[in-house]
PDB file of C-alpha atoms in Angstrom:
ATOM      1  CA  UNK C 169     108.292 100.415  91.250  1.00 67.00           C
ATOM      2  CA  UNK C 170     107.291  98.876  87.972  1.00 78.00           C
ATOM      3  CA  UNK C 171     105.063 101.117  85.819  1.00 79.00           C
ATOM      4  CA  UNK C 172     102.411  98.414  85.432  1.00 85.00           C
ATOM      5  CA  UNK C 173     102.119  97.875  89.182  1.00 85.00           C
ATOM      6  CA  UNK C 174     102.129 101.635  89.715  1.00 86.00           C
ATOM      7  CA  UNK C 175      99.165 102.075  87.353  1.00 88.00           C
ATOM      8  CA  UNK C 176      97.371  99.123  88.993  1.00 91.00           C
ATOM      9  CA  UNK C 177      97.677 100.649  92.465  1.00 91.00           C
ATOM     10  CA  UNK C 178      96.653 104.081  91.175  1.00 92.00           C
ATOM     11  CA  UNK C 179      93.568 102.506  89.563  1.00 93.00           C
ATOM     12  CA  UNK C 180      92.564 101.143  92.977  1.00 93.00           C
ATOM     13  CA  UNK C 181      93.145 104.598  94.443  1.00 93.00           C
ATOM     14  CA  UNK C 182      90.895 106.125  91.778  1.00 94.00           C
ATOM     15  CA  UNK C 183      88.204 103.543  92.555  1.00 94.00           C
ATOM     16  CA  UNK C 184      88.381 104.354  96.279  1.00 94.00           C
ATOM     17  CA  UNK C 185      88.303 108.115  95.686  1.00 94.00           C
ATOM     18  CA  UNK C 186      85.414 107.939  93.232  1.00 94.00           C
ATOM     19  CA  UNK C 187      83.374 105.676  95.495  1.00 93.00           C
ATOM     20  CA  UNK C 188      83.915 108.059  98.427  1.00 92.00           C
ATOM     21  CA  UNK C 189      82.802 110.972  96.253  1.00 93.00           C
ATOM     22  CA  UNK C 190      79.822 109.066  94.859  1.00 93.00           C
ATOM     23  CA  UNK C 191      78.432 107.850  98.168  1.00 91.00           C
ATOM     24  CA  UNK C 192      79.227 111.127  99.930  1.00 90.00           C
ATOM     25  CA  UNK C 193      77.270 113.069  97.310  1.00 91.00           C
ATOM     26  CA  UNK C 194      74.361 110.619  97.488  1.00 89.00           C
ATOM     27  CA  UNK C 195      74.071 110.966 101.262  1.00 84.00           C
ATOM     28  CA  UNK C 196      74.374 114.776 101.125  1.00 86.00           C
ATOM     29  CA  UNK C 197      71.647 114.917  98.480  1.00 85.00           C
ATOM     30  CA  UNK C 198      69.451 112.517 100.445  1.00 83.00           C
ATOM     31  CA  UNK C 199      69.743 114.461 103.703  1.00 80.00           C
ATOM     32  CA  UNK C 200      69.042 117.774 102.003  1.00 82.00           C
ATOM     33  CA  UNK C 201      66.283 116.541  99.670  1.00 80.00           C
ATOM     34  CA  UNK C 202      64.192 114.868 102.324  1.00 76.00           C
ATOM     35  CA  UNK C 203      64.594 117.764 104.741  1.00 70.00           C
ATOM     36  CA  UNK C 204      65.817 115.448 107.469  1.00 67.00           C
ATOM     37  CA  UNK C 205      67.591 118.226 109.335  1.00 65.00           C
ATOM     38  CA  UNK C 206      64.312 119.555 110.769  1.00 68.00           C
ATOM     39  CA  UNK C 207      62.993 116.249 112.090  1.00 67.00           C
ATOM     40  CA  UNK C 208      63.270 115.323 115.756  1.00 66.00           C
ATOM     41  CA  UNK C 209      66.085 112.992 116.648  1.00 65.00           C
ATOM     42  CA  UNK C 210      65.948 110.086 119.040  1.00 65.00           C
ATOM     43  CA  UNK C 211      68.252 110.985 121.901  1.00 64.00           C
ATOM     44  CA  UNK C 212      69.438 107.384 122.200  1.00 60.00           C
ATOM     45  CA  UNK C 213      70.372 107.039 118.543  1.00 61.00           C
ATOM     46  CA  UNK C 214      74.031 106.621 117.720  1.00 65.00           C
ATOM     47  CA  UNK C 215      75.240 110.109 116.902  1.00 63.00           C
ATOM     48  CA  UNK C 216      76.680 109.083 113.523  1.00 66.00           C
ATOM     49  CA  UNK C 217      73.191 108.146 112.314  1.00 69.00           C
ATOM     50  CA  UNK C 218      71.645 111.523 113.135  1.00 74.00           C
ATOM     51  CA  UNK C 219      70.918 113.714 110.082  1.00 76.00           C
ATOM     52  CA  UNK C 220      73.192 116.641 110.957  1.00 78.00           C
ATOM     53  CA  UNK C 221      76.125 114.370 111.728  1.00 81.00           C
ATOM     54  CA  UNK C 222      75.482 112.418 108.532  1.00 82.00           C
ATOM     55  CA  UNK C 223      75.581 115.653 106.586  1.00 84.00           C
ATOM     56  CA  UNK C 224      78.816 116.799 108.252  1.00 87.00           C
ATOM     57  CA  UNK C 225      80.556 113.477 107.704  1.00 88.00           C
ATOM     58  CA  UNK C 226      79.316 113.237 104.122  1.00 89.00           C
ATOM     59  CA  UNK C 227      80.633 116.703 103.307  1.00 92.00           C
ATOM     60  CA  UNK C 228      83.938 115.723 104.934  1.00 93.00           C
ATOM     61  CA  UNK C 229      84.024 112.577 102.759  1.00 92.00           C
ATOM     62  CA  UNK C 230      83.380 114.620  99.618  1.00 94.00           C
ATOM     63  CA  UNK C 231      86.120 117.138 100.468  1.00 95.00           C
ATOM     64  CA  UNK C 232      88.595 114.416 101.434  1.00 95.00           C
ATOM     65  CA  UNK C 233      87.693 112.438  98.298  1.00 94.00           C
ATOM     66  CA  UNK C 234      88.296 115.476  96.086  1.00 95.00           C
ATOM     67  CA  UNK C 235      91.657 116.156  97.723  1.00 94.00           C
ATOM     68  CA  UNK C 236      92.590 112.499  97.355  1.00 94.00           C
ATOM     69  CA  UNK C 237      91.503 112.414  93.708  1.00 94.00           C
ATOM     70  CA  UNK C 238      93.519 115.529  92.877  1.00 93.00           C
ATOM     71  CA  UNK C 239      96.457 114.090  94.800  1.00 92.00           C
ATOM     72  CA  UNK C 240      96.261 110.905  92.744  1.00 92.00           C
ATOM     73  CA  UNK C 241      96.302 112.892  89.526  1.00 91.00           C
ATOM     74  CA  UNK C 242      99.292 114.970  90.654  1.00 90.00           C
ATOM     75  CA  UNK C 243     100.918 112.038  92.507  1.00 89.00           C
ATOM     76  CA  UNK C 244     101.286 113.961  95.759  1.00 89.00           C
ATOM     77  CA  UNK C 245     101.677 111.872  98.892  1.00 88.00           C
ATOM     78  CA  UNK C 246     100.414 114.722 101.098  1.00 91.00           C
ATOM     79  CA  UNK C 247      96.940 114.351  99.593  1.00 91.00           C
ATOM     80  CA  UNK C 248      96.592 110.901 101.158  1.00 92.00           C
ATOM     81  CA  UNK C 249      96.495 112.259 104.731  1.00 93.00           C
ATOM     82  CA  UNK C 250      93.053 113.972 104.719  1.00 93.00           C
ATOM     83  CA  UNK C 251      91.424 110.887 103.227  1.00 94.00           C
ATOM     84  CA  UNK C 252      93.174 108.516 105.611  1.00 93.00           C
ATOM     85  CA  UNK C 253      92.243 110.730 108.567  1.00 94.00           C
ATOM     86  CA  UNK C 254      88.522 110.785 107.765  1.00 93.00           C
ATOM     87  CA  UNK C 255      88.699 107.059 107.019  1.00 92.00           C
ATOM     88  CA  UNK C 256      90.327 106.357 110.383  1.00 93.00           C
ATOM     89  CA  UNK C 257      87.770 108.488 112.238  1.00 91.00           C
ATOM     90  CA  UNK C 258      84.907 106.713 110.457  1.00 88.00           C
ATOM     91  CA  UNK C 259      86.473 103.324 111.204  1.00 88.00           C
ATOM     92  CA  UNK C 260      86.789 104.178 114.906  1.00 89.00           C
ATOM     93  CA  UNK C 261      83.135 105.232 114.981  1.00 86.00           C
ATOM     94  CA  UNK C 262      82.181 101.919 113.394  1.00 83.00           C
ATOM     95  CA  UNK C 263      84.225 100.148 116.076  1.00 85.00           C
ATOM     96  CA  UNK C 264      82.355 101.980 118.833  1.00 84.00           C
ATOM     97  CA  UNK C 265      79.040 101.141 117.213  1.00 82.00           C
ATOM     98  CA  UNK C 266      80.037  97.490 116.787  1.00 81.00           C
ATOM     99  CA  UNK C 267      81.133  97.205 120.417  1.00 82.00           C
ATOM    100  CA  UNK C 268      77.870  98.825 121.475  1.00 80.00           C
ATOM    101  CA  UNK C 269      75.959  96.143 119.564  1.00 79.00           C
ATOM    102  CA  UNK C 270      77.446  93.490 121.852  1.00 80.00           C
ATOM    103  CA  UNK C 271      75.124  94.840 124.576  1.00 82.00           C
ATOM    104  CA  UNK C 272      72.016  94.307 122.454  1.00 82.00           C
ATOM    105  CA  UNK C 273      72.864  91.168 120.466  1.00 81.00           C
ATOM    106  CA  UNK C 274      74.782  88.005 121.080  1.00 83.00           C
ATOM    107  CA  UNK C 275      78.456  87.946 120.050  1.00 79.00           C
ATOM    108  CA  UNK C 276      77.768  85.313 117.369  1.00 82.00           C
ATOM    109  CA  UNK C 277      75.161  87.537 115.694  1.00 81.00           C
ATOM    110  CA  UNK C 278      77.493  90.533 115.740  1.00 76.00           C
ATOM    111  CA  UNK C 279      80.495  88.630 114.383  1.00 77.00           C
ATOM    112  CA  UNK C 280      78.487  86.980 111.605  1.00 79.00           C
ATOM    113  CA  UNK C 281      76.760  90.211 110.546  1.00 77.00           C
ATOM    114  CA  UNK C 282      77.638  91.960 107.309  1.00 76.00           C
ATOM    115  CA  UNK C 283      78.693  95.032 109.270  1.00 76.00           C
ATOM    116  CA  UNK C 284      81.456  93.051 110.965  1.00 76.00           C
ATOM    117  CA  UNK C 285      82.662  91.774 107.600  1.00 78.00           C
ATOM    118  CA  UNK C 286      82.826  95.315 106.237  1.00 79.00           C
ATOM    119  CA  UNK C 287      84.519  96.387 109.443  1.00 81.00           C
ATOM    120  CA  UNK C 288      87.341  93.930 108.768  1.00 83.00           C
ATOM    121  CA  UNK C 289      87.696  93.680 104.978  1.00 87.00           C
ATOM    122  CA  UNK C 290      87.168  97.230 103.747  1.00 88.00           C
ATOM    123  CA  UNK C 291      89.746  98.817 106.103  1.00 89.00           C
ATOM    124  CA  UNK C 292      92.308  96.229 105.078  1.00 91.00           C
ATOM    125  CA  UNK C 293      91.757  96.961 101.394  1.00 91.00           C
ATOM    126  CA  UNK C 294      91.629 100.738 101.706  1.00 92.00           C
ATOM    127  CA  UNK C 295      94.432 100.945 104.254  1.00 90.00           C
ATOM    128  CA  UNK C 296      96.706  98.685 102.235  1.00 92.00           C
ATOM    129  CA  UNK C 297      96.024 100.706  99.086  1.00 92.00           C
ATOM    130  CA  UNK C 298      96.729 103.999 100.862  1.00 92.00           C
ATOM    131  CA  UNK C 299      99.999 102.706 102.295  1.00 91.00           C
ATOM    132  CA  UNK C 300     101.147 101.422  98.908  1.00 92.00           C
ATOM    133  CA  UNK C 301     100.163 104.697  97.226  1.00 92.00           C
ATOM    134  CA  UNK C 302     102.148 106.616  99.829  1.00 91.00           C
ATOM    135  CA  UNK C 303     105.187 104.446  99.181  1.00 90.00           C
ATOM    136  CA  UNK C 304     104.765 104.758  95.403  1.00 89.00           C
ATOM    137  CA  UNK C 305     104.581 108.535  95.576  1.00 87.00           C
ATOM    138  CA  UNK C 306     107.424 108.639  98.115  1.00 85.00           C
ATOM    139  CA  UNK C 307     109.662 106.492  95.896  1.00 77.00           C
ATOM    140  CA  UNK C 308     108.819 108.797  92.993  1.00 66.00           C
ATOM    141  CA  UNK C 309     110.091 111.766  95.032  1.00 59.00           C
ATOM    142  CA  UNK C 310     113.282 109.897  95.909  1.00 60.00           C
ATOM    143  CA  UNK C 311     113.844 109.033  92.250  1.00 60.00           C
ATOM    144  CA  UNK C 312     113.369 112.702  91.322  1.00 57.00           C
ATOM    145  CA  UNK C 313     115.863 113.785  94.014  1.00 56.00           C
ATOM    146  CA  UNK C 314     118.425 111.277  92.723  1.00 59.00           C
ATOM    147  CA  UNK C 315     117.919 112.615  89.195  1.00 55.00           C
ATOM    148  CA  UNK C 316     118.492 116.185  90.388  1.00 54.00           C
ATOM    149  CA  UNK C 317     121.570 115.117  92.351  1.00 58.00           C
ATOM    150  CA  UNK C 318     122.900 113.277  89.314  1.00 56.00           C
ATOM    151  CA  UNK C 319     122.312 116.378  87.159  1.00 54.00           C
ATOM    152  CA  UNK C 320     124.392 118.550  89.505  1.00 58.00           C
ATOM    153  CA  UNK C 321     127.474 116.354  89.251  1.00 61.00           C
ATOM    154  CA  UNK C 322     130.101 117.611  86.825  1.00 61.00           C
ATOM    155  CA  UNK C 323     130.657 115.765  83.600  1.00 54.00           C
ATOM    156  CA  UNK C 324     133.931 113.854  83.574  1.00 58.00           C
ATOM    157  CA  UNK C 325     135.924 113.400  80.419  1.00 55.00           C
ATOM    158  CA  UNK C 326     138.854 111.023  80.367  1.00 55.00           C
ATOM    159  CA  UNK C 327     141.154 109.544  77.815  1.00 59.00           C
ATOM    160  CA  UNK C 328     142.946 106.277  78.242  1.00 59.00           C
ATOM    161  CA  UNK C 329     142.255 103.047  80.054  1.00 58.00           C
ATOM    162  CA  UNK C 330     142.252 103.935  83.758  1.00 57.00           C
ATOM    163  CA  UNK C 331     140.181 107.003  84.675  1.00 57.00           C
ATOM    164  CA  UNK C 332     140.856 108.759  87.940  1.00 59.00           C
ATOM    165  CA  UNK C 333     137.643 109.063  89.926  1.00 57.00           C
ATOM    166  CA  UNK C 334     138.047 112.298  91.878  1.00 56.00           C
ATOM    167  CA  UNK C 335     134.390 113.329  92.094  1.00 53.00           C
ATOM    168  CA  UNK C 336     132.893 110.417  94.031  1.00 51.00           C
TER     169      UNK C 336
END
């Protein structure tokens, strides 16, 4: 992949990782600062909006964001998996919550809400970026393997016009 495009995609990865870290830290600080863990919870509330679950998911976002950020710096494709897993779990929870809203609101209100827009656009952007980053880091590994394979081939010296190619 071209170096300019590679840096462009990595910049988007950095933006995604830093935003996950930023918002995860804000929610962790908010839950802990306001002492929301001791308040009574509505039993009918969606479990993702409860304080303890918010804290658990926010800590998971911070950990996954740190792993993803370090993976971006080291260009390791394995570091994409924890972030994509927590992203997929969060996206599925948003899907359940969005489907549940069809019981309370009309379908037009749900589809035209900002939550539905985020449900469609953000996963496309983040998912597309993660897939491209995986392919960029995977192609980098393949290029490195080809370089190592090329380095292990013996050097051929020949004199004359028609060399005999016995090594390939």
